[in-house]
Amino acid sequence: MCDEEVNTKSDPKVSELKAVYKLAIQTRNFEIQQLINRNNFFMLFQGVLLAAVFSNQAPKPIVEFIICLSGIFISGHQIKVAAGAKYWQEWWELKTSEIEDKLKNTIGKDGFIPLFSLNKEDEKDTKVFKEKVDNKIDKPESKFLEIDFNEIIKRKYSVSRVPIYTGFVLMLTWLALFLSTLSWFHSFDISTFIYGIHFEKAP
């Protein structure tokens, strides 16, 4: 048994698979980190544009028109960049899963802990581990208001999809602001259903 383990560790094929497996995980993590960095850049840039629109005291129609039009294009690029990053994250996770299967078949299944590739044999262990995670989230010391949040947490929403949704919402915002810069838009009386926030002066 010991001789087999020594031979497995010294096998150049195993060493190569381990190196590729490590590289695949690092690349996957790199894509996630880049997704965060790129999204932060777009959010900062769009925040500056929005501040420029709302802080504009004197009406400058052409400037507002150009800024809003730029915001639409930037939001579109934000969606594309976030979607591209999500694609490559999925690509590298699938590639890592395939390499993990090859590594598991090469060195043996005994004692091997899969991170990405899960088959029917691992479903039972995965279910048990998931129950442990749910129990930790639903710990007794959780406050009353956290009960609903715990249910949201257990739904396992995709964090990496949020930048895509954010870019889409910002695009709709810029589109609405862009339409408000056009003359024909003001021919519609929107005051009948948009009242705004008004504060009464104190006596």
Short mmCIF file of C-alpha atoms in Angstrom, two decimals, residues 36-47 74:
data_model
loop_
_atom_site.label_atom_id
_atom_site.label_comp_id
_atom_site.label_asym_id
_atom_site.label_seq_id
_atom_site.Cartn_x
_atom_site.Cartn_y
_atom_site.Cartn_z
CA ILE A 36 -15.11 42.31 -8.94
CA ASN A 37 -12.40 44.76 -10.02
CA ARG A 38 -13.99 45.49 -13.39
CA ASN A 39 -17.43 45.93 -11.87
CA ASN A 40 -16.02 48.33 -9.26
CA PHE A 41 -14.48 50.37 -12.08
CA PHE A 42 -17.77 50.62 -13.96
CA MET A 43 -19.73 51.44 -10.80
CA LEU A 44 -17.28 54.21 -9.89
CA PHE A 45 -17.36 55.62 -13.40
CA GLN A 46 -21.14 55.57 -13.58
CA GLY A 47 -21.38 57.12 -10.13
CA ILE A 74 -21.23 52.29 -20.57
#
